[in-house]
Tab-separated table of C-alpha atoms in Angstrom:
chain	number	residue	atom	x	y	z
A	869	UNK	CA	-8.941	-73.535	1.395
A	870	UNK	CA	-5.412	-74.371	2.642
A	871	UNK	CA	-3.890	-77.271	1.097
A	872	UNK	CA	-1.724	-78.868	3.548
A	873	UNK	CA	0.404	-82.203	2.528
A	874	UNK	CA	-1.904	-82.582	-0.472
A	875	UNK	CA	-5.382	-82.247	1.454
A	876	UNK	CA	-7.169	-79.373	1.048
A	877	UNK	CA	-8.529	-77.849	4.829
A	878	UNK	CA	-10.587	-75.117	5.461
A	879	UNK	CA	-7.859	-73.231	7.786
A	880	UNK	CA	-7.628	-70.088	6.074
A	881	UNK	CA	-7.219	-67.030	8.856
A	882	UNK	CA	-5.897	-69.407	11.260
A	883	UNK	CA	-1.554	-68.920	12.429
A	884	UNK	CA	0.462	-71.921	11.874
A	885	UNK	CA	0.855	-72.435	15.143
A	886	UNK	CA	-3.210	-72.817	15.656
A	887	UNK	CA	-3.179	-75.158	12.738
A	888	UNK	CA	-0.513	-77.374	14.884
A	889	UNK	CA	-2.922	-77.397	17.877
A	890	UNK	CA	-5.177	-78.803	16.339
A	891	UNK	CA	-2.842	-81.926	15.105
A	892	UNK	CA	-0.420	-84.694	16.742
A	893	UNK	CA	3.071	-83.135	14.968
A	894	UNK	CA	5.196	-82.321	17.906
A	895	UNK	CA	6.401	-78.584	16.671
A	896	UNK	CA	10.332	-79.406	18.101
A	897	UNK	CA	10.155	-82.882	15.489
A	898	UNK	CA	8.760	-80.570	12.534
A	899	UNK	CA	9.553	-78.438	9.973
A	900	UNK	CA	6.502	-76.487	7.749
A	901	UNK	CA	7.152	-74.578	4.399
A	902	UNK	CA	4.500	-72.036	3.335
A	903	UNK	CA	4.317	-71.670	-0.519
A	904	UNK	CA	7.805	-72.803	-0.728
A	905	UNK	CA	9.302	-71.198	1.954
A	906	UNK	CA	10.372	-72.693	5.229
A	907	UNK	CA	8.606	-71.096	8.639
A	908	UNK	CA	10.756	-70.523	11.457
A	909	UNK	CA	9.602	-71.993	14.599
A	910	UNK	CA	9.537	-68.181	16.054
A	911	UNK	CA	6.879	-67.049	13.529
A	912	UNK	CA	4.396	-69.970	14.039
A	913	UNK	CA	2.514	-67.509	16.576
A	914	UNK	CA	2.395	-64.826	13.488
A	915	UNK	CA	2.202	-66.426	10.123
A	916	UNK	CA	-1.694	-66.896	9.221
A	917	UNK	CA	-2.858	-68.975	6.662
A	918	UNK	CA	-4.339	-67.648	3.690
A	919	UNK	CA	-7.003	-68.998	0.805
A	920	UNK	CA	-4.646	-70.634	-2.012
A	921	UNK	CA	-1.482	-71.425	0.431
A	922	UNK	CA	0.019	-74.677	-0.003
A	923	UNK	CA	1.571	-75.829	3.132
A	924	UNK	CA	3.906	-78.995	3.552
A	925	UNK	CA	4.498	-80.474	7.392
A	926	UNK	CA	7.391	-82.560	7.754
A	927	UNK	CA	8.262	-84.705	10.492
A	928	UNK	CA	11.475	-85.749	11.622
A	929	UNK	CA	11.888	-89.461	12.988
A	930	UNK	CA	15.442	-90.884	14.532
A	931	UNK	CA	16.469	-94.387	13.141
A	932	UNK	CA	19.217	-96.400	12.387
């Protein structure tokens, strides 16, 4: 199991950027760390998602 923003999923194996498919987060608006570590937007295709990884999505919203 991956945790991702506190829920735990059952997306081990899969890249980031299959993860993000499968959600609404618009990959230009987001940022994802990995166990601490930020993901750059050119590795979503490579990094894959393993049993035990905690994984935080944050989305960026304009205001004023």
């Amino acid at each position: 199991m991956v945790k991702v923003n506190g829920t735990e999923l059952n997306i081990a194996g899969k890249t980031v950027a299959e993860y993000l498919a499968g959600t609404n987060y618009d990959p230009k608006r987001i940022a994802v760390e990995r166990n601490g570590d930020i993901v750059p937007k050119a590795q979503y295709e490579t990094v894959v998602l393993a049993d035990g990884d905690s994984v935080e999505v944050v989305s960026f919203v304009g205001g004023g």
